[in-house]
Each structure stands twice: as structure tokens, then as C-alpha cells.
């Protein structure tokens, strides 16, 4: 091989290596996106009475919502989740994961909402005080929600709070996956 | 080889303490009322009063007897 061609080939190889390294580096910062497997967890309910795993919800469409009592956007959308879960008797579950350090703060907020809505919290509530799930999902906003299909694959990543109109669109997605 | 070392160094610098990024889910304490610059209306008024005095402007905003700093 002529020397000039060899130098050119070496440079190309180096460039490829650099690009690969950058891609690897960037992948370290990336969170869960559409098509990825949902993160498995083993966490307790808000009242610490039950344990839940991601696999417990296999066969059901799940809306995993990351929220906190100190997050105003999270509190705004919560009444919509109460109504949404009431509409689906089976095949769809909302799993609200509170990342409050103190579970009592979340319970106090949900209690006040229950009084306002006139019924008990209709969905699963989980406590993640160590913020394991937002870290694993790479949540870029609070609240963040993930629509997970029956096989545990993330089908939709929702950044920020959902309005009534967004909920209507979400319902279409849920019906498709059910 | 030099390029790879340089890129690796750049990526590793992301792990340094100087580049701490507070993620949205870590803002529990920032969301508290006491973290706002003026958590109380009364305090905001007082702060405004002191600011105007320090800036040597006449009057004391909405507070009475402003200007000299004495109340």
C-alpha cells in the first residue's frame, strides 16, 4: 500500500474511533426513550404496607407518573389522573411514584385531593424517596410520565404536566395498546 | 491516539465536582417558600425600603417615612 493511502486510512480509522467514543460518552447521559424496556423496581407503597415491582403490572398498560408534593405541575395534573383511572376499570393502571423525601407529604396532598374529589385515590401509589426511578429513567422534567405497554416496553414519554386535551390524546394511545 | 486521549479527558471532565447539574427531580429544597428571594410580602416591602435608601433615592417606596432610613 502506498504511504499516502496508508496515512489516509489510519486517519479514517482514528476518526471512526473518536466518533464511537463520543457516541458511547453521550449514551451515558441518555435516559429511557420510546421502545426501551421499562426499568424494573422493587419499591413500597406510600403507606409502606405493600411492595411493588414493575413485573407486577405485566399484561396491563401502565402510566408510570413521577411526581412530588413540592412540584406544582405534578399537583395540577393529579385530579386528571383521578378521573382517568376511574374511566378504566381494567387493562390500564396508573402507577404514581412519589419522589418526596417524606412520604407523609405525598399522603397529605393525596388526602386533600381525595376530600376534594369525593373518592379515594383510585390508582397505585409508590414511594421512591431515594429517587431511584427518575435517575434510571433520566427524567428531564417534573412531572414525567411513561406509557408502558403490556410487555413492559415504553411506548410514550411525556415530559411535563398533562392538560385535559393531552389526556384525551393519551386515552387514544391507551386504547390502541389495550 | 492523542485525539482519543483528548476526547476521553473531555468526557471525564463531566464527572468533576465543578460541573454539578441539579436535575429537576433534585429540586425539592429549591421549591420551598424560604428559598424564594422574597417569601413574605411584608419582607419584600421592607427590602424595597432598604434598597431605596441604599440607592440614595427619595421616598421609601410604599413604606412611610422613607428616605432617611429611620422609622
Short mmCIF file of C-alpha atoms in Angstrom, two decimals:
data_model
loop_
_atom_site.label_atom_id
_atom_site.label_comp_id
_atom_site.label_asym_id
_atom_site.label_seq_id
_atom_site.Cartn_x
_atom_site.Cartn_y
_atom_site.Cartn_z
CA UNK A 1 0.00 0.00 0.00
CA UNK A 2 1.42 3.43 -0.89
CA UNK A 3 2.40 5.51 2.17
CA UNK A 4 -0.09 8.34 1.44
CA UNK A 5 -3.02 5.91 1.15
CA UNK A 6 -1.95 4.22 4.38
CA UNK A 7 -1.87 7.58 6.24
CA UNK A 8 -5.34 8.41 4.89
CA UNK A 9 -6.71 5.03 6.04
CA UNK A 10 -5.18 5.48 9.51
CA UNK A 11 -6.79 8.93 9.84
CA UNK A 12 -10.16 7.49 8.83
CA UNK A 13 -9.84 4.75 11.45
CA UNK A 14 -8.95 7.30 14.12
CA UNK A 15 -11.96 9.43 13.20
CA UNK A 16 -14.22 6.38 13.43
CA UNK A 17 -12.82 5.60 16.88
CA UNK A 18 -13.38 9.19 18.03
CA UNK A 19 -17.00 9.16 16.81
CA UNK A 20 -17.60 5.83 18.52
CA UNK A 21 -16.15 7.21 21.75
CA UNK A 22 -18.37 10.31 21.55
CA UNK A 23 -21.43 8.14 20.93
CA UNK A 24 -20.53 5.96 23.91
CA UNK A 25 -19.97 9.01 26.07
CA UNK A 26 -23.30 10.56 25.10
CA UNK A 27 -25.13 7.29 25.72
CA UNK A 28 -24.07 7.53 29.36
CA UNK A 29 -26.19 10.68 29.73
CA UNK A 30 -29.24 9.40 27.81
CA UNK A 31 -32.34 8.25 29.66
CA UNK A 32 -35.09 5.84 28.74
CA UNK A 33 -36.83 6.57 25.45
CA UNK A 34 -39.61 5.13 23.30
CA UNK A 35 -39.03 1.42 22.56
CA UNK A 36 -36.81 0.80 25.61
CA UNK A 37 -37.66 -1.74 28.27
CA UNK A 38 -39.27 -0.20 31.38
CA UNK A 39 -36.99 -0.01 34.41
CA UNK A 40 -37.60 -2.73 36.96
CA UNK A 41 -38.07 -1.65 40.56
CA UNK A 42 -38.91 -3.03 43.95
CA UNK A 43 -40.49 -0.23 45.96
CA UNK A 44 -43.05 0.13 48.73
CA UNK A 45 -46.44 1.79 48.60
CA UNK A 46 -46.83 5.28 50.08
CA UNK A 47 -48.23 3.83 53.31
CA UNK A 48 -45.38 1.23 53.32
CA UNK A 49 -47.94 -1.60 53.52
CA UNK A 50 -47.19 -3.28 50.15
CA UNK A 51 -44.25 -3.88 47.82
CA UNK A 52 -44.48 -3.36 44.09
CA UNK A 53 -42.34 -4.47 41.16
CA UNK A 54 -42.57 -3.41 37.53
CA UNK A 55 -43.27 -7.05 36.62
CA UNK A 56 -46.42 -6.99 38.80
CA UNK A 57 -48.05 -4.93 36.06
CA UNK A 58 -47.22 -7.27 33.17
CA UNK A 59 -50.26 -7.75 30.94
CA UNK A 60 -51.58 -4.28 31.72
CA UNK A 61 -51.00 -0.91 30.10
CA UNK A 62 -49.31 1.30 32.71
CA UNK A 63 -48.88 5.04 33.02
CA UNK A 64 -45.89 5.49 35.30
CA UNK A 65 -46.03 9.02 36.71
CA UNK A 66 -43.10 10.56 38.58
CA UNK A 67 -44.38 13.26 40.91
CA UNK A 68 -43.74 15.10 44.19
CA UNK A 69 -45.79 17.22 46.57
CA UNK A 70 -43.35 20.13 46.10
CA UNK A 71 -43.89 20.14 42.34
CA UNK A 72 -46.76 22.42 41.35
CA UNK A 73 -47.15 20.94 37.84
CA UNK A 74 -47.47 17.46 39.34
CA UNK A 75 -50.22 18.60 41.68
CA UNK A 76 -52.09 20.31 38.84
CA UNK A 77 -52.39 17.15 36.74
CA UNK A 78 -53.24 14.81 39.61
CA UNK A 79 -57.04 15.44 39.52
CA UNK A 80 -56.93 14.46 35.82
CA UNK A 81 -55.30 11.16 36.78
CA UNK A 82 -58.04 10.52 39.34
CA UNK A 83 -60.66 10.94 36.58
CA UNK A 84 -58.64 8.94 34.02
CA UNK A 85 -58.22 5.91 36.27
CA UNK A 86 -61.93 5.98 37.13
CA UNK A 87 -62.70 5.62 33.42
CA UNK A 88 -60.66 2.43 33.05
CA UNK A 89 -61.87 -0.42 35.19
CA UNK A 90 -59.39 -2.97 33.81
CA UNK A 91 -56.41 -3.28 31.49
CA UNK A 92 -54.94 0.09 32.42
CA UNK A 93 -53.27 1.23 35.63
CA UNK A 94 -51.75 4.49 36.73
CA UNK A 95 -48.72 3.99 38.94
CA UNK A 96 -47.93 7.26 40.69
CA UNK A 97 -44.40 7.24 42.07
CA UNK A 98 -43.78 9.95 44.63
CA UNK A 99 -40.17 11.06 44.97
CA UNK A 100 -40.86 13.10 48.12
CA UNK A 101 -38.23 12.54 50.77
CA UNK A 102 -41.01 12.26 53.32
CA UNK A 103 -43.92 10.02 52.24
CA UNK A 104 -46.25 11.88 54.65
CA UNK A 105 -46.09 14.99 52.44
CA UNK A 106 -47.43 13.00 49.47
CA UNK A 107 -50.09 11.33 51.59
CA UNK A 108 -51.27 14.69 52.96
CA UNK A 109 -51.64 16.07 49.43
CA UNK A 110 -53.50 12.96 48.19
CA UNK A 111 -55.79 13.08 51.24
CA UNK A 112 -56.72 16.69 50.47
CA UNK A 113 -57.36 15.73 46.85
CA UNK A 114 -59.49 12.76 47.91
CA UNK A 115 -61.63 15.12 50.00
CA UNK A 116 -61.96 17.44 47.01
CA UNK A 117 -62.78 14.67 44.51
CA UNK A 118 -65.06 12.78 46.88
CA UNK A 119 -63.41 9.37 46.48
CA UNK A 120 -60.25 7.50 47.44
CA UNK A 121 -57.11 7.54 45.30
CA UNK A 122 -58.07 5.11 42.51
CA UNK A 123 -54.54 4.16 41.45
CA UNK A 124 -51.35 2.61 42.80
CA UNK A 125 -49.15 4.97 44.81
CA UNK A 126 -45.50 4.15 45.36
CA UNK A 127 -42.79 5.90 47.38
CA UNK A 128 -39.31 6.39 45.93
CA UNK A 129 -37.58 8.64 48.45
CA UNK A 130 -34.13 7.84 47.07
CA UNK A 131 -35.22 8.97 43.58
CA UNK A 132 -34.10 5.70 42.01
CA UNK A 133 -36.68 5.80 39.21
CA UNK A 134 -36.18 9.38 37.97
CA UNK A 135 -32.44 8.69 37.88
CA UNK A 136 -32.90 5.43 35.98
CA UNK A 137 -35.38 6.96 33.55
CA UNK A 138 -33.23 10.08 33.14
CA UNK A 139 -36.24 12.31 33.81
CA UNK A 140 -35.60 15.74 32.31
CA UNK A 141 -38.62 17.40 33.89
CA UNK A 142 -41.03 17.15 36.78
CA UNK A 143 -43.55 15.68 36.33
CA UNK A 144 -42.56 13.00 33.84
CA UNK A 145 -44.79 10.15 32.73
CA UNK A 146 -44.15 6.97 30.76
CA UNK A 147 -46.78 4.93 28.98
CA UNK A 148 -45.73 1.29 29.19
CA UNK A 149 -47.36 -1.47 27.16
CA UNK A 150 -48.43 -4.96 28.27
CA UNK A 151 -44.96 -6.36 27.60
CA UNK A 152 -43.18 -3.75 29.70
CA UNK A 153 -41.93 -1.63 26.79
CA UNK A 154 -42.04 2.16 26.99
CA UNK A 155 -44.34 3.43 24.23
CA UNK A 156 -44.64 7.11 25.11
CA UNK A 157 -42.53 9.55 27.11
CA UNK A 158 -44.48 12.54 28.42
CA UNK A 159 -42.45 15.48 29.66
CA UNK A 160 -44.25 17.97 31.91
CA UNK A 161 -47.82 18.09 33.14
CA UNK A 162 -50.79 16.92 31.11
CA UNK A 163 -53.72 19.17 30.32
CA UNK A 164 -57.26 17.92 29.75
CA UNK A 165 -56.62 17.97 25.99
CA UNK A 166 -53.41 15.94 26.40
CA UNK A 167 -55.37 13.39 28.44
CA UNK A 168 -57.78 12.90 25.51
CA UNK A 169 -54.84 12.15 23.22
CA UNK A 170 -53.35 9.86 25.84
CA UNK A 171 -56.62 7.93 26.02
CA UNK A 172 -56.35 7.15 22.31
CA UNK A 173 -52.86 5.75 22.87
CA UNK A 174 -54.06 3.67 25.82
CA UNK A 175 -56.93 2.24 23.78
CA UNK A 176 -54.52 1.31 21.00
CA UNK A 177 -52.25 -0.57 23.42
CA UNK A 178 -55.02 -2.29 25.41
CA UNK B 1 -4.20 8.29 19.82
CA UNK B 2 -3.84 11.88 21.03
CA UNK B 3 -7.35 12.65 19.83
CA UNK B 4 -8.78 9.71 21.75
CA UNK B 5 -6.99 10.78 24.92
CA UNK B 6 -8.30 14.33 24.49
CA UNK B 7 -11.89 13.19 23.94
CA UNK B 8 -11.66 10.81 26.91
CA UNK B 9 -10.40 13.68 29.07
CA UNK B 10 -13.28 15.90 27.92
CA UNK B 11 -15.83 13.21 28.73
CA UNK B 12 -14.27 12.51 32.11
CA UNK B 13 -14.35 16.21 32.95
CA UNK B 14 -18.14 15.81 33.03
CA UNK B 15 -17.71 13.84 36.23
CA UNK B 16 -15.83 16.62 38.01
CA UNK B 17 -17.33 18.41 41.01
CA UNK B 18 -17.15 21.74 39.22
CA UNK B 19 -19.88 20.67 36.80
CA UNK B 20 -22.67 19.69 39.16
CA UNK B 21 -26.01 19.75 37.38
CA UNK B 22 -29.10 19.85 39.57
CA UNK B 23 -31.70 17.65 37.93
CA UNK B 24 -35.40 18.59 38.05
CA UNK B 25 -36.15 15.75 40.48
CA UNK B 26 -33.49 17.05 42.88
CA UNK B 27 -35.08 20.47 43.34
CA UNK B 28 -37.06 19.58 46.44
CA UNK B 29 -35.35 22.21 48.58
CA UNK B 30 -35.32 24.86 45.85
CA UNK B 31 -39.11 24.57 45.70
CA UNK B 32 -39.53 25.59 49.34
CA UNK B 33 -41.02 29.01 50.11
CA UNK B 34 -37.99 30.06 52.12
CA UNK B 35 -35.82 29.63 49.02
CA UNK B 36 -37.62 32.39 47.15
CA UNK B 37 -36.00 35.81 47.22
CA UNK B 38 -38.96 37.46 48.89
CA UNK B 39 -41.04 34.82 50.62
CA UNK B 40 -43.16 37.32 52.51
CA UNK B 41 -44.91 40.42 51.21
CA UNK B 42 -44.00 42.29 54.39
CA UNK B 43 -40.36 41.38 53.96
CA UNK B 44 -40.43 42.34 50.29
CA UNK B 45 -41.73 45.78 51.26
CA UNK B 46 -39.04 46.17 53.90
CA UNK B 47 -36.35 45.04 51.47
CA UNK B 48 -37.62 47.55 48.92
CA UNK B 49 -37.49 50.28 51.56
CA UNK B 50 -33.88 49.47 52.46
CA UNK B 51 -32.92 49.19 48.78
CA UNK B 52 -34.23 52.67 48.05
CA UNK B 53 -32.34 54.11 51.00
CA UNK B 54 -29.12 52.45 49.91
CA UNK B 55 -29.61 53.75 46.39
CA UNK B 56 -29.99 57.27 47.86
CA UNK B 57 -33.36 57.80 46.22
CA UNK B 58 -36.01 59.99 47.74
CA UNK B 59 -39.05 58.43 49.33
CA UNK B 60 -39.41 54.97 50.68
CA UNK B 61 -41.43 53.17 48.06
CA UNK B 62 -44.73 52.18 49.65
CA UNK B 63 -43.36 52.46 53.17
CA UNK B 64 -43.90 55.71 55.02
CA UNK B 65 -41.10 57.86 56.47
CA UNK B 66 -38.63 56.63 53.92
CA UNK B 67 -35.50 58.36 52.69
CA UNK B 68 -33.51 58.73 55.87
CA UNK B 69 -33.68 55.12 56.86
CA UNK B 70 -35.15 55.90 60.26
CA UNK B 71 -38.65 54.81 61.17
#
